[in-house]
Amino acid sequence: MNAPLVPLVALGFGSFLLAHVLFWRIRRADAPRLGRLALLAAAGLLLLLCAGILWLEERPAVLFAAAALDLLLVTAYFFFYAGIARSVSVTILADLLARPARSLPFANLVSTYGSSSRFHDRVGLLQRSQLVVMAGEHVELTPRGRRLALFSRRLAAALSGGLHG
Amino acid sequence: MAILLVIAVVCVGFVAVAGAARLAEITFRRALRSGWRTAAVFVVAAAAGALGVVQGVTQALSGSVPVTDVPLLRVGALALYLSGWIGFVELRSLLSRGYSLRMLLDLLEAGGRLPATELERAYGGGVGLPGLLDRRVTGLVGLGLLDRTAATVGPLRPLGTLAAALGATARRWLRLDLVG
């Protein structure tokens, strides 16, 4: 197997990762921006395919293997990124790391987390995604939010045994 | 055509193996009480499925493509198959632990409307924020990342320190200040 898989995959995945880090550092936001991340991943894959077809003039089997390896790395990165951008567990670990004793009373953890705006940020994110609306002091499901909640409940029952949160 | 055939073999193989693993999880729920045992079932199923997919691709392609292409198509098939598993694990995690999805479900179970202050208390079917954090801490203890006593969370174990440093560094690099 004497095909230039490594350079092609390095080009596709490397350009995605570089663009991602640069973009995220230049334009700061706490929203996960998964759609934008997926676009950058697609651009990296496109670059890989263009380089393979136009520059290296590789055969389809090489392009397929390189694209599949790129997809594997991108999927693994999305898995990692989901933890970085959303995980409460990572927040707890990072909070403990910042303390000299690397520990804290559970009550303090609850009050620290509760006094941050994280919960309200989630509501804001749901609002921006048009899944809920604010009606005075109330949070209301939109028809879209209702459909997603019903679908998630059914899918969770089938795949993971329940949506516990 | 050969690439489409490979993709079809991977899709069929993945759906069959993931479905069988989930069925085993449901059937042997009592025996698989710990998360580690369930994870072991899925890892064994994924590994066995990988061998099956490689074998299936080799047989499906025999004689129809140049010999030099077969190893490349096998590599591509394996990468696609593993991507499917990573996506599946991520989806399961989201459907089991999804914070925002659970908020939607709480709203649904409350008739579609709740006062904003009540939503926080009603989280997770009524466990609220303490319940959410307790579940996460229990999970981290189960993974061997930290210790816990009745009232105290921590200290971090070596693996937990490593995971915390990795997470904190990545968040700092990506300028994700208030997330999670």
Short mmCIF file of C-alpha atoms in Angstrom, two decimals:
data_model
loop_
_atom_site.label_atom_id
_atom_site.label_comp_id
_atom_site.label_asym_id
_atom_site.label_seq_id
_atom_site.Cartn_x
_atom_site.Cartn_y
_atom_site.Cartn_z
CA MET A 1 0.00 0.00 0.00
CA ASN A 2 2.17 2.82 -1.32
CA ALA A 3 -0.40 5.62 -1.35
CA PRO A 4 0.05 9.15 0.07
CA LEU A 5 -2.61 8.66 2.74
CA VAL A 6 -0.76 10.41 5.56
CA PRO A 7 -0.06 13.70 3.69
CA LEU A 8 -3.63 13.83 2.38
CA VAL A 9 -5.21 13.20 5.78
CA ALA A 10 -2.78 15.62 7.44
CA LEU A 11 -3.79 18.27 4.92
CA GLY A 12 -7.55 17.73 5.38
CA PHE A 13 -7.67 17.29 9.15
CA GLY A 14 -4.80 19.70 9.86
CA SER A 15 -6.39 22.54 7.88
CA PHE A 16 -9.71 21.92 9.67
CA LEU A 17 -8.07 22.00 13.09
CA LEU A 18 -6.00 25.08 12.30
CA ALA A 19 -8.99 27.00 10.92
CA HIS A 20 -11.06 25.93 13.95
CA VAL A 21 -8.53 27.09 16.55
CA LEU A 22 -7.84 30.38 14.71
CA PHE A 23 -11.54 31.12 14.19
CA TRP A 24 -12.47 30.31 17.80
CA ARG A 25 -9.60 32.42 19.16
CA ILE A 26 -10.38 35.41 16.95
CA ARG A 27 -14.16 35.38 17.45
CA ARG A 28 -14.83 34.39 21.04
CA ALA A 29 -18.20 32.90 22.01
CA ASP A 30 -19.48 30.45 24.61
CA ALA A 31 -22.05 28.90 22.26
CA PRO A 32 -20.90 25.50 20.91
CA ARG A 33 -21.16 26.60 17.24
CA LEU A 34 -21.40 22.99 16.03
CA GLY A 35 -22.79 24.00 12.63
CA ARG A 36 -19.76 26.20 11.99
CA LEU A 37 -17.44 23.43 13.15
CA ALA A 38 -19.12 21.00 10.73
CA LEU A 39 -18.66 23.51 7.88
CA LEU A 40 -14.94 23.80 8.67
CA ALA A 41 -14.67 19.99 8.74
CA ALA A 42 -16.41 19.80 5.34
CA ALA A 43 -14.01 22.44 3.96
CA GLY A 44 -11.03 20.36 5.18
CA LEU A 45 -12.45 17.27 3.48
CA LEU A 46 -13.00 19.23 0.27
CA LEU A 47 -9.40 20.46 0.37
CA LEU A 48 -8.21 16.87 0.83
CA LEU A 49 -10.24 15.67 -2.18
CA CYS A 50 -9.17 18.62 -4.37
CA ALA A 51 -5.51 18.02 -3.55
CA GLY A 52 -5.90 14.30 -4.24
CA ILE A 53 -7.68 14.77 -7.57
CA LEU A 54 -6.03 17.86 -9.04
CA TRP A 55 -2.54 17.78 -7.57
CA LEU A 56 -1.69 14.14 -6.91
CA GLU A 57 -4.10 12.70 -9.54
CA GLU A 58 -4.83 9.77 -7.25
CA ARG A 59 -7.21 6.91 -8.01
CA PRO A 60 -10.64 6.66 -6.29
CA ALA A 61 -9.56 3.98 -3.79
CA VAL A 62 -6.85 6.28 -2.38
CA LEU A 63 -9.28 9.20 -2.14
CA PHE A 64 -11.88 7.01 -0.42
CA ALA A 65 -9.39 5.71 2.17
CA ALA A 66 -8.04 9.21 2.85
CA ALA A 67 -11.53 10.72 3.13
CA ALA A 68 -12.67 7.93 5.48
CA LEU A 69 -9.62 8.41 7.72
CA ASP A 70 -10.28 12.16 7.76
CA LEU A 71 -13.89 11.46 8.75
CA LEU A 72 -12.69 9.17 11.57
CA LEU A 73 -10.43 11.90 12.98
CA VAL A 74 -13.15 14.54 12.61
CA THR A 75 -15.70 12.32 14.38
CA ALA A 76 -13.24 11.65 17.21
CA TYR A 77 -12.53 15.39 17.46
CA PHE A 78 -16.28 16.19 17.62
CA PHE A 79 -16.53 13.70 20.49
CA PHE A 80 -13.68 15.49 22.29
CA TYR A 81 -15.07 18.94 21.46
CA ALA A 82 -18.54 18.07 22.82
CA GLY A 83 -16.87 17.40 26.18
CA ILE A 84 -14.85 20.58 26.03
CA ALA A 85 -17.72 22.82 24.98
CA ARG A 86 -20.63 21.37 26.97
CA SER A 87 -19.62 18.81 29.59
CA VAL A 88 -20.60 19.54 33.19
CA SER A 89 -18.13 16.83 34.28
CA VAL A 90 -15.23 18.69 32.66
CA THR A 91 -16.38 21.86 34.46
CA ILE A 92 -16.30 20.01 37.80
CA LEU A 93 -12.83 18.59 37.08
CA ALA A 94 -11.48 22.00 36.02
CA ASP A 95 -13.01 23.60 39.12
CA LEU A 96 -11.29 21.05 41.38
CA LEU A 97 -7.97 21.51 39.56
CA ALA A 98 -8.06 25.25 40.27
CA ARG A 99 -8.25 24.64 44.05
CA PRO A 100 -5.07 24.02 46.09
CA ALA A 101 -6.49 20.92 47.84
CA ARG A 102 -8.07 19.66 44.59
CA SER A 103 -11.28 19.09 46.56
CA LEU A 104 -14.27 21.04 47.87
CA PRO A 105 -17.45 20.43 49.87
CA PHE A 106 -20.32 19.19 47.69
CA ALA A 107 -22.51 22.05 48.98
CA ASN A 108 -19.94 24.57 47.68
CA LEU A 109 -19.91 22.87 44.30
CA VAL A 110 -23.70 23.22 44.11
CA SER A 111 -23.66 26.87 45.17
CA THR A 112 -20.77 27.76 42.81
CA TYR A 113 -22.49 26.10 39.88
CA GLY A 114 -25.90 27.47 40.85
CA SER A 115 -24.66 31.06 41.20
CA SER A 116 -23.01 31.02 37.75
CA SER A 117 -25.12 31.91 34.73
CA ARG A 118 -24.65 28.46 33.17
CA PHE A 119 -28.25 27.32 33.63
CA HIS A 120 -29.60 30.54 32.13
CA ASP A 121 -27.11 30.25 29.27
CA ARG A 122 -28.66 26.88 28.46
CA VAL A 123 -32.12 28.43 28.41
CA GLY A 124 -30.73 31.18 26.16
CA LEU A 125 -29.26 28.58 23.83
CA LEU A 126 -32.61 26.76 23.63
CA GLN A 127 -34.26 30.09 22.93
CA ARG A 128 -31.82 30.96 20.13
CA SER A 129 -32.43 27.50 18.65
CA GLN A 130 -36.19 28.31 18.70
CA LEU A 131 -36.92 25.34 20.97
CA VAL A 132 -38.35 27.48 23.80
CA VAL A 133 -39.70 31.01 24.13
CA MET A 134 -39.87 33.29 27.14
CA ALA A 135 -43.42 34.36 27.96
CA GLY A 136 -43.04 36.82 30.83
CA GLU A 137 -41.56 34.85 33.73
CA HIS A 138 -42.34 31.53 32.05
CA VAL A 139 -40.34 29.29 29.73
CA GLU A 140 -42.53 27.70 27.07
CA LEU A 141 -41.84 24.90 24.63
CA THR A 142 -42.29 25.83 20.98
CA PRO A 143 -43.87 23.22 18.63
CA ARG A 144 -40.34 22.51 17.40
CA GLY A 145 -39.09 22.04 20.98
CA ARG A 146 -42.03 19.72 21.73
CA ARG A 147 -41.25 17.58 18.68
CA LEU A 148 -37.56 17.37 19.64
CA ALA A 149 -38.42 16.46 23.26
CA LEU A 150 -40.81 13.70 22.14
CA PHE A 151 -38.33 12.37 19.58
CA SER A 152 -35.45 12.44 22.08
CA ARG A 153 -37.52 10.59 24.68
CA ARG A 154 -38.35 7.80 22.22
CA LEU A 155 -34.81 7.57 20.87
CA ALA A 156 -33.34 7.60 24.39
CA ALA A 157 -35.66 4.76 25.42
CA ALA A 158 -34.48 2.73 22.41
CA LEU A 159 -30.76 3.49 22.52
CA SER A 160 -29.71 4.41 26.03
CA GLY A 161 -32.42 3.37 28.46
CA GLY A 162 -33.73 6.85 29.25
CA LEU A 163 -32.82 10.52 29.19
CA HIS A 164 -31.69 11.18 32.77
CA GLY A 165 -29.79 14.40 32.16
CA MET B 1 -19.25 1.02 -7.72
CA ALA B 2 -16.76 -0.81 -5.50
CA ILE B 3 -16.77 2.14 -3.07
CA LEU B 4 -20.58 2.08 -2.85
CA LEU B 5 -20.40 -1.66 -2.16
CA VAL B 6 -17.89 -1.05 0.64
CA ILE B 7 -20.10 1.66 2.17
CA ALA B 8 -23.10 -0.72 2.03
CA VAL B 9 -21.13 -3.51 3.76
CA VAL B 10 -20.01 -1.08 6.48
CA CYS B 11 -23.56 0.24 7.05
CA VAL B 12 -25.08 -3.24 7.27
CA GLY B 13 -22.25 -4.48 9.52
CA PHE B 14 -22.47 -1.49 11.84
CA VAL B 15 -26.26 -1.57 12.22
CA ALA B 16 -26.24 -5.34 12.84
CA VAL B 17 -23.46 -5.23 15.45
CA ALA B 18 -24.65 -2.09 17.25
CA GLY B 19 -28.20 -3.48 17.30
CA ALA B 20 -27.00 -6.82 18.67
CA ALA B 21 -24.93 -5.09 21.37
CA ARG B 22 -27.91 -2.96 22.44
CA LEU B 23 -30.12 -6.07 22.48
CA ALA B 24 -27.57 -7.84 24.69
CA GLU B 25 -27.52 -4.80 26.99
CA ILE B 26 -31.32 -4.92 27.35
CA THR B 27 -31.48 -8.72 27.73
CA PHE B 28 -28.69 -8.99 30.32
CA ARG B 29 -29.45 -5.74 32.16
CA ARG B 30 -29.26 -7.37 35.60
CA ALA B 31 -25.92 -9.06 34.95
CA LEU B 32 -24.47 -5.87 33.43
CA ARG B 33 -25.17 -3.62 36.38
CA SER B 34 -21.89 -1.70 36.23
CA GLY B 35 -21.05 0.76 33.47
CA TRP B 36 -17.71 -0.97 32.93
CA ARG B 37 -19.37 -4.31 32.08
CA THR B 38 -21.71 -2.64 29.61
CA ALA B 39 -18.75 -0.80 28.05
CA ALA B 40 -16.90 -4.13 27.77
CA VAL B 41 -19.85 -5.68 25.88
CA PHE B 42 -19.83 -2.78 23.41
CA VAL B 43 -16.03 -2.87 22.96
CA VAL B 44 -16.06 -6.63 22.31
CA ALA B 45 -18.99 -6.24 19.88
CA ALA B 46 -17.25 -3.37 18.07
CA ALA B 47 -14.00 -5.34 17.75
CA ALA B 48 -15.78 -8.46 16.50
CA GLY B 49 -17.77 -6.31 14.07
CA ALA B 50 -14.55 -4.72 12.76
CA LEU B 51 -13.17 -8.14 11.90
CA GLY B 52 -16.48 -9.04 10.25
CA VAL B 53 -16.54 -5.83 8.20
CA VAL B 54 -12.96 -6.34 6.94
CA GLN B 55 -13.79 -9.94 6.04
CA GLY B 56 -17.05 -8.89 4.38
CA VAL B 57 -15.35 -6.17 2.30
CA THR B 58 -12.63 -8.59 1.18
CA GLN B 59 -15.21 -11.14 0.05
CA ALA B 60 -17.48 -8.58 -1.60
CA LEU B 61 -14.58 -7.15 -3.63
CA SER B 62 -12.82 -10.38 -4.59
CA GLY B 63 -11.95 -10.25 -8.29
CA SER B 64 -13.87 -7.04 -9.01
CA VAL B 65 -11.14 -4.45 -8.23
CA PRO B 66 -7.35 -4.32 -8.78
CA VAL B 67 -5.47 -6.20 -6.05
CA THR B 68 -3.61 -3.01 -5.06
CA ASP B 69 -6.92 -1.29 -4.22
CA VAL B 70 -8.18 -3.93 -1.80
CA PRO B 71 -6.03 -2.86 1.22
CA LEU B 72 -7.02 0.78 0.66
CA LEU B 73 -10.70 -0.08 0.54
CA ARG B 74 -10.30 -2.16 3.71
CA VAL B 75 -8.65 0.79 5.50
CA GLY B 76 -11.46 3.08 4.35
CA ALA B 77 -14.11 0.57 5.48
CA LEU B 78 -12.52 0.20 8.90
CA ALA B 79 -12.27 3.98 9.33
CA LEU B 80 -15.93 4.44 8.36
CA TYR B 81 -17.00 1.64 10.70
CA LEU B 82 -15.09 3.14 13.64
CA SER B 83 -16.52 6.60 12.84
CA GLY B 84 -19.96 5.03 13.12
CA TRP B 85 -19.13 3.66 16.58
CA ILE B 86 -17.76 6.97 17.84
CA GLY B 87 -20.89 8.71 16.56
CA PHE B 88 -23.07 6.06 18.21
CA VAL B 89 -21.34 6.43 21.58
CA GLU B 90 -21.67 10.22 21.34
CA LEU B 91 -25.36 9.94 20.49
CA ARG B 92 -25.96 7.57 23.42
CA SER B 93 -24.13 9.92 25.74
CA LEU B 94 -26.24 12.85 24.53
CA LEU B 95 -29.45 10.84 24.92
CA SER B 96 -28.52 9.70 28.40
CA ARG B 97 -26.82 12.81 29.85
CA GLY B 98 -27.98 15.64 27.56
CA TYR B 99 -28.48 18.65 29.82
CA SER B 100 -30.42 20.80 27.35
CA LEU B 101 -32.48 17.85 26.06
CA ARG B 102 -33.43 17.00 29.64
CA MET B 103 -34.63 20.59 30.15
CA LEU B 104 -36.89 20.19 27.12
CA LEU B 105 -38.22 16.93 28.53
CA ASP B 106 -38.87 18.52 31.94
CA LEU B 107 -40.86 21.23 30.18
CA LEU B 108 -42.77 18.62 28.20
CA GLU B 109 -43.61 16.66 31.36
CA ALA B 110 -44.79 19.87 33.03
CA GLY B 111 -47.28 20.51 30.25
CA GLY B 112 -44.97 22.62 28.07
CA ARG B 113 -44.66 25.65 30.36
CA LEU B 114 -42.87 26.44 33.64
CA PRO B 115 -41.73 29.55 35.52
CA ALA B 116 -38.00 30.06 34.79
CA THR B 117 -37.09 29.67 38.48
CA GLU B 118 -39.11 26.45 38.73
CA LEU B 119 -37.39 24.94 35.68
CA GLU B 120 -34.09 24.82 37.58
CA ARG B 121 -35.74 23.08 40.56
CA ALA B 122 -37.65 20.66 38.33
CA TYR B 123 -34.53 19.62 36.42
CA GLY B 124 -34.10 15.88 35.79
CA GLY B 125 -37.59 14.95 36.91
CA GLY B 126 -37.27 16.93 40.15
CA VAL B 127 -33.69 16.26 41.28
CA GLY B 128 -32.67 19.84 40.44
CA LEU B 129 -29.13 21.15 40.16
CA PRO B 130 -27.83 19.13 43.18
CA GLY B 131 -29.11 15.94 41.53
CA LEU B 132 -27.42 16.82 38.25
CA LEU B 133 -24.07 17.49 39.96
CA ASP B 134 -24.37 14.41 42.17
CA ARG B 135 -24.90 12.23 39.09
CA ARG B 136 -21.86 13.74 37.38
CA VAL B 137 -19.64 13.35 40.46
CA THR B 138 -20.78 9.73 40.88
CA GLY B 139 -19.85 9.11 37.24
CA LEU B 140 -16.40 10.67 37.69
CA VAL B 141 -15.80 8.54 40.81
CA GLY B 142 -16.86 5.46 38.82
CA LEU B 143 -14.32 6.32 36.13
CA GLY B 144 -11.58 6.58 38.76
CA LEU B 145 -10.99 10.30 38.16
CA LEU B 146 -11.58 11.46 41.71
CA ASP B 147 -12.44 10.36 45.26
CA ARG B 148 -15.46 11.37 47.27
CA THR B 149 -16.63 11.26 50.87
CA ALA B 150 -20.15 11.98 52.10
CA ALA B 151 -19.68 15.77 52.12
CA THR B 152 -16.54 16.38 50.05
CA VAL B 153 -15.82 16.04 46.36
CA GLY B 154 -12.18 15.25 45.57
CA PRO B 155 -9.28 15.11 45.67
CA LEU B 156 -8.52 14.42 42.04
CA ARG B 157 -6.75 11.19 41.21
CA PRO B 158 -3.80 11.26 38.75
CA LEU B 159 -6.04 10.39 35.79
CA GLY B 160 -8.54 13.05 36.91
CA THR B 161 -5.75 15.64 37.16
CA LEU B 162 -4.69 14.77 33.61
CA ALA B 163 -8.27 14.98 32.28
CA ALA B 164 -8.88 18.25 34.14
CA ALA B 165 -5.66 19.80 32.80
CA LEU B 166 -6.52 18.68 29.26
CA GLY B 167 -10.06 20.07 29.49
CA ALA B 168 -9.01 23.35 31.09
CA THR B 169 -6.19 23.87 28.56
CA ALA B 170 -8.44 23.12 25.58
CA ARG B 171 -11.09 25.53 26.91
CA ARG B 172 -8.46 28.23 27.40
CA TRP B 173 -7.05 27.67 23.89
CA LEU B 174 -10.50 27.88 22.32
CA ARG B 175 -11.49 30.77 24.59
CA LEU B 176 -14.54 28.92 25.90
CA ASP B 177 -14.82 30.66 29.23
CA LEU B 178 -18.30 29.95 30.51
CA VAL B 179 -19.33 26.54 29.22
CA GLY B 180 -20.38 23.17 30.59
#
